[in-house]
Short mmCIF file of C-alpha atoms and ligand atoms in Angstrom, two decimals:
data_model
loop_
_atom_site.label_atom_id
_atom_site.label_comp_id
_atom_site.label_asym_id
_atom_site.label_seq_id
_atom_site.Cartn_x
_atom_site.Cartn_y
_atom_site.Cartn_z
CA MET A 1 131.88 74.16 113.34
CA GLN A 2 131.10 77.16 111.15
CA VAL A 3 128.11 79.41 110.56
CA PHE A 4 127.58 81.14 107.19
CA LYS A 5 125.04 83.92 106.78
CA PHE A 6 123.75 85.01 103.38
CA GLY A 7 121.74 88.25 103.13
CA GLY A 8 119.01 89.16 100.64
CA ALA A 9 121.41 90.56 98.02
CA SER A 10 123.29 87.25 97.88
CA VAL A 11 120.12 85.33 96.94
CA LYS A 12 118.34 87.89 94.79
CA ASP A 13 117.99 85.69 91.67
CA ALA A 14 118.71 82.21 90.34
CA ASP A 15 122.36 82.96 89.47
CA SER A 16 122.97 84.34 92.96
CA ILE A 17 121.49 81.20 94.51
CA ARG A 18 123.78 79.08 92.33
CA ASN A 19 126.70 81.20 93.56
CA VAL A 20 125.69 80.61 97.20
CA ALA A 21 125.60 76.85 96.62
CA HIS A 22 129.08 77.11 95.07
CA ILE A 23 130.40 79.09 98.08
CA ILE A 24 128.95 76.54 100.50
CA LYS A 25 130.67 73.72 98.60
CA LYS A 26 133.99 75.45 98.20
CA TYR A 27 134.45 77.34 101.48
CA LYS A 28 132.95 74.92 104.00
CA THR A 29 135.86 73.60 106.03
CA SER A 30 133.97 71.83 108.82
CA GLU A 31 130.41 71.19 110.02
CA LEU A 32 128.21 74.01 108.74
CA LEU A 33 124.98 75.78 109.60
CA VAL A 34 123.70 78.29 107.02
CA VAL A 35 121.41 81.20 107.89
CA VAL A 36 119.64 82.91 105.01
CA SER A 37 117.58 86.09 104.63
CA ALA A 38 114.58 86.60 102.36
CA LEU A 39 115.36 86.83 98.63
CA GLY A 40 116.39 90.32 97.43
CA LYS A 41 113.92 92.96 98.59
CA THR A 42 111.18 90.52 99.65
CA THR A 43 111.04 91.83 103.23
CA ASN A 44 110.17 95.33 101.98
CA ALA A 45 107.61 93.91 99.55
CA LEU A 46 105.88 91.85 102.28
CA THR A 47 105.96 94.85 104.62
CA ASP A 48 104.00 96.72 101.93
CA VAL A 49 101.52 93.83 101.72
CA THR A 50 101.00 94.10 105.50
CA GLN A 51 100.53 97.87 105.39
CA HIS A 52 97.98 97.67 102.55
CA PHE A 53 96.14 94.90 104.37
CA VAL A 54 95.97 96.87 107.62
CA ASP A 55 94.89 100.02 105.73
CA GLN A 56 92.40 97.90 103.69
CA THR A 57 93.40 99.61 100.44
CA GLY A 58 92.31 96.59 98.40
CA GLN A 59 95.81 96.16 96.95
CA ALA A 60 97.30 93.60 99.35
CA PHE A 61 96.49 90.57 97.15
CA ASP A 62 97.98 92.17 94.03
CA LEU A 63 101.16 93.08 95.87
CA LEU A 64 101.41 89.53 97.19
CA GLU A 65 100.91 88.24 93.66
CA ASN A 66 104.06 90.16 92.57
CA VAL A 67 106.07 88.52 95.37
CA LYS A 68 104.73 85.09 94.43
CA ASN A 69 105.56 85.61 90.75
CA ALA A 70 109.12 86.70 91.53
CA HIS A 71 109.66 83.52 93.56
CA GLN A 72 108.01 81.40 90.88
CA GLN A 73 110.36 82.85 88.27
CA ILE A 74 113.43 82.00 90.38
CA LEU A 75 112.14 78.46 90.94
CA THR A 76 111.60 77.97 87.21
CA ASP A 77 115.10 79.31 86.48
CA LEU A 78 116.60 76.91 89.01
CA PHE A 79 114.57 73.75 88.44
CA GLY A 80 113.16 74.19 84.93
CA MET A 81 109.72 72.76 84.32
CA SER A 82 110.49 69.50 86.15
CA PRO A 83 107.83 68.57 88.71
CA HIS A 84 110.00 69.24 91.80
CA PRO A 85 108.08 69.19 95.14
CA ILE A 86 109.57 72.61 96.03
CA PHE A 87 107.02 74.31 93.71
CA ASP A 88 104.13 73.11 95.89
CA GLU A 89 105.97 73.79 99.14
CA ILE A 90 106.53 77.44 98.20
CA ALA A 91 102.94 77.83 96.97
CA ASN A 92 101.71 76.47 100.31
CA CYS A 93 103.76 79.01 102.28
CA PHE A 94 102.12 81.85 100.35
CA VAL A 95 98.67 80.33 100.90
CA GLU A 96 99.22 80.94 104.62
CA ILE A 97 99.51 84.68 103.89
CA GLU A 98 96.37 84.53 101.76
CA TRP A 99 94.45 83.05 104.69
CA ILE A 100 95.45 86.04 106.79
CA LEU A 101 94.50 88.50 104.03
CA GLU A 102 91.07 86.94 103.58
CA GLU A 103 89.99 88.01 107.09
CA GLU A 104 89.50 91.54 108.42
CA PRO A 105 92.68 92.84 110.13
CA GLN A 106 91.88 92.32 113.84
CA ASP A 107 95.35 92.03 115.38
CA SER A 108 98.01 94.67 115.92
CA TYR A 109 100.15 95.80 112.98
CA ASP A 110 103.31 94.49 114.65
CA TYR A 111 101.84 91.01 115.12
CA LEU A 112 100.49 90.85 111.56
CA HIS A 113 103.80 92.13 110.21
CA ASP A 114 105.71 89.26 111.78
CA GLN A 115 103.25 86.57 110.65
CA ILE A 116 103.31 87.86 107.05
CA VAL A 117 106.88 89.09 106.60
CA SER A 118 108.53 86.00 108.12
CA THR A 119 107.28 84.03 105.10
CA GLY A 120 110.08 85.70 103.10
CA GLU A 121 112.70 83.78 105.09
CA MET A 122 110.65 80.59 105.13
CA VAL A 123 110.51 80.47 101.33
CA SER A 124 114.10 81.61 100.69
CA SER A 125 115.52 78.96 103.03
CA LYS A 126 113.37 76.26 101.42
CA ILE A 127 114.47 77.30 97.94
CA LEU A 128 118.16 77.42 98.89
CA ALA A 129 117.94 74.06 100.68
CA ALA A 130 116.15 72.43 97.73
CA TYR A 131 118.68 73.81 95.25
CA CYS A 132 121.73 72.79 97.31
CA ALA A 133 120.29 69.29 97.73
CA HIS A 134 119.62 69.22 93.96
CA THR A 135 123.38 69.85 93.38
CA GLY A 136 124.22 66.87 95.56
CA LEU A 137 124.99 68.52 98.90
CA PRO A 138 123.77 66.69 102.04
CA ILE A 139 121.23 69.22 103.31
CA LYS A 140 118.76 69.38 106.17
CA TRP A 141 116.32 72.28 106.32
CA LEU A 142 115.41 73.53 109.80
CA ASP A 143 112.63 75.79 111.01
CA ALA A 144 114.46 78.44 113.08
CA ARG A 145 111.25 78.94 115.10
CA ASP A 146 111.83 75.54 116.68
CA TYR A 147 115.15 76.81 118.09
CA ILE A 148 115.09 80.57 118.63
CA PHE A 149 112.64 81.43 121.39
CA THR A 150 111.62 85.00 122.09
CA ASP A 151 109.21 87.17 124.03
CA ASN A 152 106.20 88.61 122.20
CA THR A 153 107.61 92.04 121.31
CA TYR A 154 106.64 91.69 117.67
CA GLN A 155 109.09 93.30 115.21
CA GLU A 156 111.84 93.63 117.88
CA ALA A 157 111.60 90.39 119.81
CA GLU A 158 113.97 89.70 122.71
CA VAL A 159 115.64 86.30 122.70
CA ASP A 160 115.12 83.90 125.60
CA TRP A 161 118.77 82.84 125.63
CA GLN A 162 118.45 80.07 128.16
CA LYS A 163 115.67 78.22 126.41
CA THR A 164 117.21 78.83 123.00
CA GLU A 165 120.66 77.61 124.02
CA GLU A 166 119.27 74.50 125.70
CA LYS A 167 117.32 73.45 122.61
CA ILE A 168 120.06 74.22 120.11
CA ARG A 169 122.74 72.39 122.12
CA ARG A 170 120.50 69.41 122.72
CA GLU A 171 119.44 68.85 119.12
CA LEU A 172 121.77 70.41 116.58
CA PRO A 173 125.24 68.90 117.20
CA VAL A 174 124.16 65.40 116.11
CA LEU A 175 122.41 66.74 113.03
CA LEU A 176 125.53 68.72 112.10
CA ASP A 177 127.61 65.54 112.10
CA GLU A 178 125.75 64.29 109.08
CA GLN A 179 124.42 67.25 107.13
CA ILE A 180 124.70 70.89 106.29
CA LEU A 181 121.87 72.66 108.12
CA ILE A 182 120.02 75.48 106.35
CA THR A 183 117.70 77.73 108.32
CA GLN A 184 116.14 81.20 108.36
CA GLY A 185 117.57 84.41 109.71
CA PHE A 186 115.44 87.11 111.34
CA ILE A 187 112.72 84.94 112.89
CA GLY A 188 111.89 83.22 116.15
CA SER A 189 108.80 82.16 118.05
CA THR A 190 106.97 82.96 121.26
CA SER A 191 106.10 80.40 123.92
CA GLU A 192 102.63 80.25 122.28
CA ASN A 193 104.22 79.37 118.94
CA PHE A 194 103.53 82.68 117.23
CA THR A 195 106.21 83.88 114.83
CA THR A 196 108.31 86.89 115.85
CA THR A 197 111.02 88.88 114.06
CA LEU A 198 114.23 90.20 115.57
CA GLY A 199 114.34 93.67 113.98
CA ARG A 200 115.24 94.75 110.44
CA GLU A 201 118.42 93.21 109.11
CA GLY A 202 118.18 90.76 112.01
CA SER A 203 119.57 87.74 110.14
CA ASP A 204 123.13 88.60 111.20
CA TYR A 205 121.91 88.38 114.77
CA SER A 206 120.33 84.98 114.11
CA ALA A 207 123.69 83.73 112.81
CA ALA A 208 125.35 85.00 116.00
CA ILE A 209 122.72 83.30 118.18
CA PHE A 210 123.24 79.90 116.52
CA ALA A 211 127.02 80.35 116.60
CA ALA A 212 127.11 81.35 120.27
CA CYS A 213 124.86 78.46 121.33
CA LEU A 214 126.89 75.94 119.30
CA GLN A 215 130.25 77.46 120.34
CA ALA A 216 131.17 77.75 116.65
CA ASP A 217 134.75 78.30 115.54
CA ASP A 218 133.73 81.20 113.36
CA VAL A 219 130.90 83.00 111.60
CA THR A 220 131.10 84.35 108.06
CA ILE A 221 128.71 87.01 106.81
CA TRP A 222 128.80 87.00 103.00
CA LYS A 223 128.09 90.49 101.63
CA ASP A 224 128.07 92.48 98.40
CA VAL A 225 130.97 94.62 99.72
CA PRO A 226 134.57 93.40 100.14
CA GLY A 227 134.34 93.49 103.96
CA VAL A 228 134.01 96.26 106.55
CA LEU A 229 134.88 99.51 104.79
CA ASN A 230 135.85 102.69 106.58
CA ALA A 231 132.76 104.43 105.14
CA ASP A 232 129.70 103.71 103.05
CA PRO A 233 130.76 104.13 99.39
CA LYS A 234 127.41 105.87 98.85
CA TRP A 235 128.70 108.88 100.82
CA PHE A 236 132.44 108.71 100.65
CA ASN A 237 135.15 108.15 98.07
CA PRO A 238 137.60 106.45 98.06
CA THR A 239 136.83 103.97 100.81
CA GLU A 240 139.33 101.66 102.46
CA LEU A 241 138.86 98.04 103.52
CA ILE A 242 139.58 97.42 107.21
CA PRO A 243 141.36 94.02 107.25
CA GLU A 244 141.08 93.40 110.98
CA LEU A 245 138.91 94.92 113.69
CA SER A 246 138.53 94.35 117.41
CA TYR A 247 135.07 93.41 118.70
CA THR A 248 134.99 96.71 120.56
CA ASP A 249 135.63 98.75 117.43
CA ALA A 250 133.02 96.75 115.54
CA ILE A 251 130.47 97.37 118.32
CA GLU A 252 131.27 101.08 118.38
CA LEU A 253 130.92 101.38 114.60
CA THR A 254 127.56 99.63 114.52
CA TYR A 255 126.37 101.65 117.52
CA TYR A 256 127.03 104.88 115.65
CA GLY A 257 125.16 103.58 112.60
CA ALA A 258 127.58 101.63 110.37
CA THR A 259 125.15 99.35 108.59
CA VAL A 260 127.49 96.59 107.49
CA ILE A 261 126.63 94.38 110.50
CA HIS A 262 123.49 94.30 112.63
CA PRO A 263 124.33 95.99 115.99
CA LYS A 264 123.26 93.07 118.19
CA THR A 265 125.47 90.59 116.34
CA ILE A 266 128.88 91.22 117.87
CA LYS A 267 128.26 90.87 121.61
CA PRO A 268 127.22 87.18 121.69
CA LEU A 269 130.26 86.38 119.54
CA GLN A 270 132.60 88.44 121.70
CA ASN A 271 131.32 86.72 124.84
CA LYS A 272 132.25 83.32 123.39
CA LYS A 273 135.35 84.57 121.54
CA ILE A 274 134.00 83.48 118.15
CA ALA A 275 135.69 85.17 115.19
CA LEU A 276 133.46 86.99 112.71
CA ASN A 277 134.48 87.23 109.04
CA VAL A 278 132.84 89.68 106.69
CA ARG A 279 133.52 88.56 103.11
CA SER A 280 132.36 89.24 99.60
CA PHE A 281 130.08 86.77 97.86
CA VAL A 282 131.21 88.36 94.58
CA HIS A 283 134.91 87.69 95.30
CA PRO A 284 134.71 84.85 97.80
CA GLU A 285 138.43 84.13 97.45
CA ALA A 286 139.32 87.53 99.00
CA PRO A 287 139.97 87.53 102.77
CA GLY A 288 137.58 90.39 103.71
CA THR A 289 137.54 91.63 107.31
CA LEU A 290 138.27 89.56 110.39
CA ILE A 291 136.67 90.69 113.67
CA ARG A 292 138.09 89.17 116.84
CA THR A 293 139.91 89.99 120.07
CA THR A 294 142.96 91.82 118.84
CA ASN A 295 145.31 94.61 119.71
CA ASN A 296 146.55 94.72 116.13
CA GLY A 297 143.47 96.49 114.81
CA LEU A 298 144.58 99.27 112.49
CA LEU A 299 143.40 102.65 113.63
CA ILE A 300 141.97 103.50 110.24
CA PRO A 301 139.59 106.45 110.62
CA SER A 302 136.00 105.35 109.89
CA PHE A 303 133.22 107.68 108.80
CA ILE A 304 129.51 107.15 109.39
CA PHE A 305 127.03 109.46 107.73
CA LYS A 306 123.40 109.82 108.75
CA VAL A 307 121.31 112.23 106.71
CA ASN A 308 117.83 113.57 107.39
CA GLN A 309 118.51 114.37 111.02
CA VAL A 310 116.35 116.47 113.33
CA PHE A 311 118.07 118.44 116.07
CA VAL A 312 115.80 118.84 119.09
CA SER A 313 116.70 121.10 121.97
CA ILE A 314 114.60 120.69 125.13
CA GLN A 315 114.49 123.17 128.03
CA PRO A 316 112.34 123.36 131.16
CA ARG A 317 109.84 126.20 130.67
CA ASP A 318 110.88 127.95 133.88
CA PHE A 319 114.60 127.89 133.01
CA SER A 320 115.25 125.56 135.91
CA PHE A 321 117.99 122.95 135.62
CA ILE A 322 117.58 119.76 133.60
CA VAL A 323 117.62 117.15 136.37
CA GLU A 324 117.08 113.39 136.68
CA ASP A 325 113.31 113.76 136.84
CA ASN A 326 113.19 115.59 133.47
CA LEU A 327 115.68 113.24 131.87
CA SER A 328 113.79 110.14 132.86
CA HIS A 329 110.53 111.65 131.54
CA ILE A 330 112.22 112.65 128.28
CA PHE A 331 113.88 109.24 127.77
CA ASN A 332 110.57 107.50 128.44
CA LEU A 333 108.90 109.55 125.73
CA PHE A 334 111.63 108.67 123.20
CA HIS A 335 111.35 105.02 124.15
CA SER A 336 107.56 104.87 123.91
CA HIS A 337 107.65 106.51 120.44
CA ARG A 338 110.38 104.05 119.38
CA ILE A 339 112.77 106.85 118.51
CA LYS A 340 116.47 106.15 118.71
CA ILE A 341 118.77 108.95 119.80
CA ASN A 342 121.80 109.24 117.51
CA MET A 343 123.60 111.93 119.48
CA MET A 344 122.84 113.59 122.81
CA HIS A 345 124.21 116.36 124.93
CA ASN A 346 123.06 118.03 128.08
CA SER A 347 123.94 121.27 129.81
CA ALA A 348 122.54 122.81 132.97
CA ILE A 349 119.35 124.05 131.33
CA SER A 350 118.96 122.07 128.14
CA PHE A 351 119.00 118.56 126.73
CA CYS A 352 119.71 118.25 123.01
CA VAL A 353 119.46 115.26 120.69
CA SER A 354 119.79 114.36 117.06
CA ILE A 355 117.29 111.80 115.76
CA ASP A 356 116.24 110.36 112.38
CA ASP A 357 113.38 112.24 110.75
CA THR A 358 110.96 109.32 110.57
CA GLY A 359 107.89 111.50 110.05
CA ALA A 360 104.68 111.03 111.99
CA ASN A 361 106.12 109.49 115.16
CA VAL A 362 108.64 112.35 115.45
CA ASP A 363 105.82 114.89 115.15
CA THR A 364 103.78 113.22 117.90
CA LEU A 365 106.87 112.99 120.12
CA LEU A 366 107.49 116.72 119.65
CA GLU A 367 103.87 117.49 120.56
CA GLU A 368 104.25 115.44 123.75
CA LEU A 369 107.50 117.18 124.66
CA GLU A 370 105.99 120.60 124.08
CA LYS A 371 103.36 119.94 126.76
CA ARG A 372 106.05 120.22 129.40
CA TYR A 373 109.13 121.87 127.84
CA LYS A 374 110.24 124.63 125.57
CA VAL A 375 111.30 122.76 122.44
CA SER A 376 113.22 124.03 119.44
CA VAL A 377 113.65 121.97 116.32
CA GLU A 378 115.91 122.14 113.28
CA LYS A 379 115.42 119.69 110.43
CA GLY A 380 117.39 118.63 107.34
CA LEU A 381 120.74 118.11 109.10
CA GLU A 382 123.47 115.51 108.70
CA LEU A 383 125.25 113.65 111.47
CA ILE A 384 128.84 112.62 110.75
CA THR A 385 130.63 110.31 113.17
CA ILE A 386 134.38 109.77 112.84
CA ARG A 387 136.03 106.96 114.79
CA TYR A 388 139.78 107.57 115.23
CA PHE A 389 139.45 111.19 114.16
CA ASN A 390 142.10 113.85 113.74
CA GLN A 391 141.89 117.40 112.46
CA GLU A 392 142.54 116.33 108.89
CA THR A 393 139.58 113.92 108.88
CA ILE A 394 137.35 116.59 110.43
CA ASP A 395 138.38 119.17 107.83
CA ARG A 396 137.75 116.64 105.10
CA VAL A 397 134.07 116.19 105.98
CA LEU A 398 133.37 119.83 106.76
CA VAL A 399 133.72 121.22 103.26
CA ASN A 400 130.64 123.43 102.67
CA LYS A 401 129.17 122.42 106.04
CA LYS A 402 128.40 124.47 109.11
CA ILE A 403 128.70 122.81 112.53
CA ILE A 404 125.51 122.90 114.61
CA ARG A 405 126.85 120.72 117.44
CA GLU A 406 130.14 118.92 118.01
CA LEU A 407 130.91 116.14 120.53
CA LYS A 408 134.28 114.50 121.06
CA ASP A 409 135.75 111.82 123.27
CA SER A 410 139.15 110.17 123.01
CA TYR A 411 138.38 108.15 119.87
CA THR A 412 135.09 109.37 118.47
CA CYS A 413 133.94 112.71 117.14
CA GLN A 414 130.32 113.46 116.22
CA LEU A 415 129.52 116.45 114.08
CA LEU A 416 125.96 117.56 113.49
CA VAL A 417 126.15 119.75 110.42
CA LYS A 418 124.11 121.77 108.01
CA GLU A 419 124.88 122.04 104.31
CA LEU A 420 125.89 125.56 103.33
CA LYS A 421 124.16 126.92 100.27
CA VAL A 422 126.79 127.49 97.57
CA GLU A 423 125.94 130.67 95.63
N1 LIG B 501 115.07 89.98 105.62
C1 LIG B 501 115.20 90.80 106.80
C2 LIG B 501 115.37 92.25 106.44
O1 LIG B 501 115.50 92.59 105.26
C3 LIG B 501 116.29 90.34 107.71
C4 LIG B 501 117.66 90.37 107.10
O2 LIG B 501 117.81 90.37 105.88
O3 LIG B 501 118.62 90.43 107.84
O4 LIG B 501 115.39 93.08 107.32
#
């Protein structure tokens, strides 16, 4: 069996949804489960609704109205004015958000976020399922929350693999015999039936979870790029398509920040030896990138750029050595402020990191660190990671840049750099 995953960009309007239905029809070669994200930028829009609700700015209802109108427009484009039951179904999903907004915000932001934002995937999957069925495909819509079970770490829920696998294996194979299954990415549920989300861009991970539990033959992630490129075209020109990648290279690239696939996606597939295709929904006939166990992977240098970096250097106040005790305290602080370290280095008397400048939580982390250490900070930097580097690739990215810190191992080079002012 196969798993297809369609992200927000692939279902951003009525024409895109028609294109997805066409891809399902044309490229399905066996039993198929489809995982879909929220339409276009709906997740961001619903995150704004949540923030305005929690801050009680009085704008949450208006912002929700915009999201509702955008969905209504797509429904009208797809189904015309005919009285299709999908219109009421979608309206009812949004009513559930309105019930939340009518009360005072009592619960934590993370909890409210998941209850509100998950609606994006609920409505997109219902719309896609209704449209595919309308074109004559045999479709069954599934609520992913009945299959993906998680803990209650809202916004970053951890999957209960045992329970999830048991349920999926028990119920889905027979359904797949008869129909194409369409379900939501990104969401799961706790043992108390509250909705959780798996982290931003988590729909890829959902596809991997279903595929691993069903021992799929392959997974295809349909994207607006031709496959895995050796750099983000936003930062680098010209880019090159990588036709084949090993799981290990794919994991390394996502670890260092390549955004084409969600970082948690590869491991479950690697464990079950399930091939992952990354293909273009714009040119679905093109082969894209194939990720699998291979020794044929081309060693094409890949470049990952992260801007807006903060370099933090931490030293014990008494110039003593940085030892396990300090490190564990420092790591705990990063963890509790939910700050991911993009690059780290330690010497006898200092521990240095590069992190994203995410604003307020970085400032509070720095205040905490300063209570115990001497801390120096440099902002506005760029972190460039090159996988399969050589001197030529390093020289290429260093034009007009000064190196602040450089780390190398056999395959990967990380350069933390500062832009030089050109007179
Ligand atoms: N809709 C969610 C997000 O934008 C999940 C996904 O698209 O993968 O993060």
